[in-house]
Amino acid sequence: MLIIPVLDIKDGLVVRARMGNREAYKPIDTPLSPTANLVDVAEGLRKLYPFPAFYIADLDRIERRGEGTPLNQLQPLLSIANIWLDAGFSEQDQLASVLQNNGISPVLGSESQTGSSTLEGLCTDARLVLSLDFRGDDFLGPRSILENAHHWPSRVIVMTLGRIGANSGPDFDRLADIKRRAGDRDIIAAGGVRDLHDLERLEAMGIAAALVATALHNGSLTPEAISSLMENETYGTAEKGRKIAPSPHSQF
């Protein structure tokens, strides 16, 4: 299983996310970094393990609260890892601009969509990632995105906002349902991962990767536990590894 650390950015700083209540997010206080600066926190995470990819959520853009983080500020990270970037994308021209940057995979969050046309136009792009966003039992976004699995790209995140930072475990039932409908697409769990046991259960279900934050910062996932999963990934050589998190210099 691939572990992808999450970096939530608000007002230019990495914040501690909890249960999707974004207005209450505060700059992160973590033993892994002396500051909440994006690069400092990323470097601290990579001291645990040389993760090949980071998931970055630009909360200011997702919430339509300003310009957000410029792409050029992400360049230091691109020298060490790939970036999955969720910045409230909703239009094809926004995605086309991001796709010009090697090493960045744009994440199309369902909560940011008003229709399904953007997804339908780009669903065959190998670098596109779809995030199916849920708050409780409610799907966030047009129902057509959830219902028409044939328009899903090759990588699909199942994001359960209420479980983020809540120490309640992943939404295993919903993940199983989405995986059943997804065919051979890679399913990525987001929200609720507490420890190695959760990740091993997800792996046994056939979940390809997990977005993780709290368990990395609070020490629940040790470097040894991370290695026990990540070293089973034939990253960079097997087709699976290239699909999930290609090298920073690949076309994907």
Short mmCIF file of C-alpha atoms in Angstrom, two decimals:
data_model
loop_
_atom_site.label_atom_id
_atom_site.label_comp_id
_atom_site.label_asym_id
_atom_site.label_seq_id
_atom_site.Cartn_x
_atom_site.Cartn_y
_atom_site.Cartn_z
CA MET A 1 0.00 0.00 0.00
CA LEU A 2 1.15 3.50 -0.84
CA ILE A 3 0.98 6.11 1.94
CA ILE A 4 0.59 9.69 0.72
CA PRO A 5 1.08 12.40 3.37
CA VAL A 6 -1.45 15.23 3.36
CA LEU A 7 -0.49 18.90 3.54
CA ASP A 8 -3.52 21.16 4.08
CA ILE A 9 -2.62 24.79 3.38
CA LYS A 10 -4.53 27.79 4.73
CA ASP A 11 -3.26 31.37 4.64
CA GLY A 12 0.05 30.08 3.33
CA LEU A 13 0.72 27.68 6.23
CA VAL A 14 0.19 23.97 6.82
CA VAL A 15 -2.77 23.49 9.18
CA ARG A 16 -4.07 20.68 11.35
CA ALA A 17 -7.26 19.34 9.78
CA ARG A 18 -10.09 17.92 11.85
CA MET A 19 -13.46 16.64 10.68
CA GLY A 20 -13.61 18.99 7.71
CA ASN A 21 -14.33 22.07 9.87
CA ARG A 22 -12.00 24.24 7.83
CA GLU A 23 -12.83 27.55 9.47
CA ALA A 24 -11.37 26.17 12.72
CA TYR A 25 -8.11 24.86 11.27
CA LYS A 26 -5.00 26.30 12.92
CA PRO A 27 -1.32 26.19 11.89
CA ILE A 28 0.07 22.76 12.62
CA ASP A 29 2.16 22.08 15.72
CA THR A 30 4.12 18.93 15.02
CA PRO A 31 7.28 17.32 16.38
CA LEU A 32 8.32 16.74 12.78
CA SER A 33 8.88 20.41 11.96
CA PRO A 34 9.97 23.60 13.75
CA THR A 35 7.42 25.67 11.80
CA ALA A 36 4.17 25.34 9.84
CA ASN A 37 5.96 26.32 6.64
CA LEU A 38 5.09 24.02 3.74
CA VAL A 39 8.65 23.00 2.91
CA ASP A 40 9.62 22.54 6.58
CA VAL A 41 6.69 20.21 7.24
CA ALA A 42 7.31 18.26 4.02
CA GLU A 43 10.97 17.80 4.90
CA GLY A 44 9.98 16.64 8.39
CA LEU A 45 7.63 14.05 6.94
CA ARG A 46 10.34 12.76 4.65
CA LYS A 47 12.54 12.12 7.67
CA LEU A 48 10.03 9.42 8.57
CA TYR A 49 10.17 7.94 5.07
CA PRO A 50 11.13 9.19 1.57
CA PHE A 51 7.52 9.42 0.44
CA PRO A 52 7.25 9.61 -3.37
CA ALA A 53 4.16 11.86 -3.35
CA PHE A 54 2.35 14.47 -1.28
CA TYR A 55 -1.32 15.42 -1.38
CA ILE A 56 -1.72 19.20 -1.08
CA ALA A 57 -5.11 20.78 -0.42
CA ASP A 58 -5.12 24.54 -1.03
CA LEU A 59 -8.00 25.36 1.28
CA ASP A 60 -8.15 29.05 0.35
CA ARG A 61 -8.85 28.14 -3.26
CA ILE A 62 -11.19 25.30 -2.36
CA GLU A 63 -13.17 27.72 -0.17
CA ARG A 64 -12.90 30.50 -2.80
CA ARG A 65 -11.22 32.78 -0.26
CA GLY A 66 -8.49 34.30 -2.37
CA GLU A 67 -5.59 33.54 -4.64
CA GLY A 68 -4.27 30.63 -2.62
CA THR A 69 -0.73 29.28 -2.92
CA PRO A 70 1.04 30.09 -6.22
CA LEU A 71 2.35 27.09 -8.14
CA ASN A 72 5.89 28.43 -8.00
CA GLN A 73 5.88 27.97 -4.22
CA LEU A 74 5.45 24.25 -4.79
CA GLN A 75 8.63 23.94 -6.84
CA PRO A 76 10.89 23.01 -3.89
CA LEU A 77 8.67 19.99 -3.24
CA LEU A 78 8.70 18.91 -6.88
CA SER A 79 12.42 18.32 -6.64
CA ILE A 80 11.82 15.54 -4.11
CA ALA A 81 8.33 14.17 -4.77
CA ASN A 82 5.22 14.28 -6.88
CA ILE A 83 2.30 16.47 -5.86
CA TRP A 84 -1.38 15.67 -5.97
CA LEU A 85 -2.91 19.15 -5.93
CA ASP A 86 -6.49 19.93 -4.93
CA ALA A 87 -7.04 23.64 -5.44
CA GLY A 88 -10.76 23.83 -6.09
CA PHE A 89 -10.42 23.12 -9.80
CA SER A 90 -13.72 23.23 -11.65
CA GLU A 91 -12.90 24.25 -15.22
CA GLN A 92 -10.87 22.58 -17.96
CA ASP A 93 -8.64 25.60 -18.55
CA GLN A 94 -7.56 25.56 -14.88
CA LEU A 95 -6.59 21.92 -15.19
CA ALA A 96 -4.83 22.46 -18.51
CA SER A 97 -2.60 25.04 -16.86
CA VAL A 98 -1.66 22.68 -14.04
CA LEU A 99 -1.05 19.78 -16.42
CA GLN A 100 1.76 21.80 -18.02
CA ASN A 101 3.76 21.17 -14.83
CA ASN A 102 5.46 17.79 -14.77
CA GLY A 103 5.12 16.10 -11.41
CA ILE A 104 1.75 17.66 -10.50
CA SER A 105 -1.40 15.59 -10.71
CA PRO A 106 -4.50 17.79 -10.42
CA VAL A 107 -7.23 16.55 -8.10
CA LEU A 108 -10.78 17.26 -9.20
CA GLY A 109 -12.82 17.47 -6.00
CA SER A 110 -16.49 16.68 -6.43
CA GLU A 111 -17.41 19.37 -3.88
CA SER A 112 -15.98 22.03 -6.22
CA GLN A 113 -18.08 20.98 -9.22
CA THR A 114 -21.36 22.43 -10.46
CA GLY A 115 -21.72 19.81 -13.19
CA SER A 116 -19.93 16.83 -14.67
CA SER A 117 -18.66 18.34 -17.94
CA THR A 118 -15.11 19.05 -16.69
CA LEU A 119 -14.70 15.50 -15.46
CA GLU A 120 -16.16 14.05 -18.64
CA GLY A 121 -13.76 16.10 -20.76
CA LEU A 122 -10.63 14.99 -18.93
CA CYS A 123 -11.46 11.60 -17.42
CA THR A 124 -9.11 9.77 -19.78
CA ASP A 125 -6.09 11.87 -18.77
CA ALA A 126 -3.71 9.58 -16.87
CA ARG A 127 -2.68 12.37 -14.48
CA LEU A 128 -6.16 13.39 -13.38
CA VAL A 129 -7.31 12.27 -9.93
CA LEU A 130 -10.98 12.40 -8.92
CA SER A 131 -11.96 12.96 -5.30
CA LEU A 132 -15.43 11.75 -4.34
CA ASP A 133 -16.18 13.95 -1.33
CA PHE A 134 -18.59 13.00 1.45
CA ARG A 135 -19.77 14.68 4.62
CA GLY A 136 -21.59 12.08 6.69
CA ASP A 137 -24.00 10.31 4.39
CA ASP A 138 -24.16 13.26 2.01
CA PHE A 139 -22.25 13.33 -1.26
CA LEU A 140 -20.75 16.75 -1.96
CA GLY A 141 -21.17 17.65 -5.61
CA PRO A 142 -23.37 16.72 -8.56
CA ARG A 143 -24.92 13.27 -8.17
CA SER A 144 -24.03 12.49 -11.78
CA ILE A 145 -20.35 12.36 -10.80
CA LEU A 146 -21.03 9.72 -8.15
CA GLU A 147 -23.49 7.73 -10.22
CA ASN A 148 -21.61 7.54 -13.55
CA ALA A 149 -18.56 5.44 -12.72
CA HIS A 150 -17.66 5.10 -16.40
CA HIS A 151 -16.50 8.74 -16.26
CA TRP A 152 -14.16 8.16 -13.34
CA PRO A 153 -10.43 8.43 -14.16
CA SER A 154 -7.88 5.74 -13.28
CA ARG A 155 -7.36 7.09 -9.73
CA VAL A 156 -10.27 7.83 -7.39
CA ILE A 157 -10.04 9.22 -3.86
CA VAL A 158 -12.85 8.45 -1.44
CA MET A 159 -12.78 11.46 0.91
CA THR A 160 -14.81 11.22 4.12
CA LEU A 161 -14.43 14.68 5.64
CA GLY A 162 -16.04 13.90 8.99
CA ARG A 163 -13.40 11.27 9.75
CA ILE A 164 -10.36 13.48 9.12
CA GLY A 165 -8.38 13.82 12.35
CA ALA A 166 -11.24 12.27 14.33
CA ASN A 167 -9.50 9.01 15.33
CA SER A 168 -12.57 7.08 14.18
CA GLY A 169 -11.07 4.88 11.47
CA PRO A 170 -11.61 4.86 7.72
CA ASP A 171 -15.06 4.50 6.17
CA PHE A 172 -14.52 0.87 5.25
CA ASP A 173 -18.08 0.23 4.04
CA ARG A 174 -18.12 3.18 1.66
CA LEU A 175 -14.65 2.30 0.37
CA ALA A 176 -15.78 -1.25 -0.33
CA ASP A 177 -18.84 0.01 -2.23
CA ILE A 178 -16.83 2.44 -4.37
CA LYS A 179 -14.19 -0.18 -5.06
CA ARG A 180 -16.86 -2.63 -6.21
CA ARG A 181 -18.14 -0.07 -8.71
CA ALA A 182 -14.72 1.16 -9.83
CA GLY A 183 -13.55 -1.84 -11.83
CA ASP A 184 -9.79 -1.82 -12.25
CA ARG A 185 -9.37 1.79 -11.11
CA ASP A 186 -7.14 2.53 -8.13
CA ILE A 187 -9.06 3.57 -5.02
CA ILE A 188 -7.39 5.84 -2.47
CA ALA A 189 -8.74 6.13 1.09
CA ALA A 190 -8.87 9.56 2.72
CA GLY A 191 -9.99 10.30 6.24
CA GLY A 192 -9.69 8.37 9.48
CA VAL A 193 -6.50 6.30 9.17
CA ARG A 194 -5.30 5.74 12.74
CA ASP A 195 -2.52 3.18 12.61
CA LEU A 196 -0.87 0.26 10.86
CA HIS A 197 -3.87 -1.99 11.53
CA ASP A 198 -6.15 0.32 9.54
CA LEU A 199 -3.71 0.39 6.65
CA GLU A 200 -3.33 -3.39 6.65
CA ARG A 201 -7.11 -3.77 6.56
CA LEU A 202 -7.33 -1.34 3.64
CA GLU A 203 -4.57 -3.22 1.84
CA ALA A 204 -6.44 -6.51 2.35
CA MET A 205 -9.51 -4.88 0.76
CA GLY A 206 -7.49 -4.00 -2.32
CA ILE A 207 -7.31 -0.27 -1.60
CA ALA A 208 -4.28 1.02 -3.49
CA ALA A 209 -3.25 3.95 -1.32
CA ALA A 210 -4.20 6.10 1.65
CA LEU A 211 -3.97 9.81 2.34
CA VAL A 212 -2.64 10.22 5.88
CA ALA A 213 -1.82 13.15 8.15
CA THR A 214 -2.59 12.86 11.88
CA ALA A 215 -1.17 9.35 12.32
CA LEU A 216 2.14 10.54 10.88
CA HIS A 217 2.40 13.58 13.14
CA ASN A 218 1.32 11.93 16.39
CA GLY A 219 3.64 8.95 15.98
CA SER A 220 0.96 6.29 15.54
CA LEU A 221 2.68 5.32 12.31
CA THR A 222 6.34 4.72 13.02
CA PRO A 223 9.04 4.68 10.34
CA GLU A 224 9.16 0.89 10.74
CA ALA A 225 5.41 0.56 10.19
CA ILE A 226 5.54 2.83 7.16
CA SER A 227 8.43 0.87 5.69
CA SER A 228 6.63 -2.43 6.22
CA LEU A 229 3.95 -1.28 3.79
CA MET A 230 5.83 1.03 1.46
CA GLU A 231 8.68 -1.35 0.80
CA ASN A 232 6.17 -3.84 -0.55
CA GLU A 233 5.44 -1.27 -3.27
CA THR A 234 7.56 -1.84 -6.37
CA TYR A 235 7.50 1.90 -6.89
CA GLY A 236 9.20 3.09 -10.03
CA THR A 237 9.47 -0.34 -11.65
CA ALA A 238 6.06 -2.01 -11.58
CA GLU A 239 3.12 -0.64 -13.52
CA LYS A 240 1.23 -0.23 -10.26
CA GLY A 241 3.84 2.09 -8.86
CA ARG A 242 3.94 4.28 -11.94
CA LYS A 243 0.18 4.58 -11.98
CA ILE A 244 -0.22 5.65 -8.39
CA ALA A 245 2.78 7.93 -7.88
CA PRO A 246 5.14 8.26 -10.83
CA SER A 247 8.61 9.68 -10.54
CA PRO A 248 8.87 13.48 -10.41
CA HIS A 249 10.35 13.57 -13.90
CA SER A 250 7.90 11.26 -15.68
CA GLN A 251 5.17 12.46 -18.03
CA PHE A 252 2.54 11.49 -15.46
#
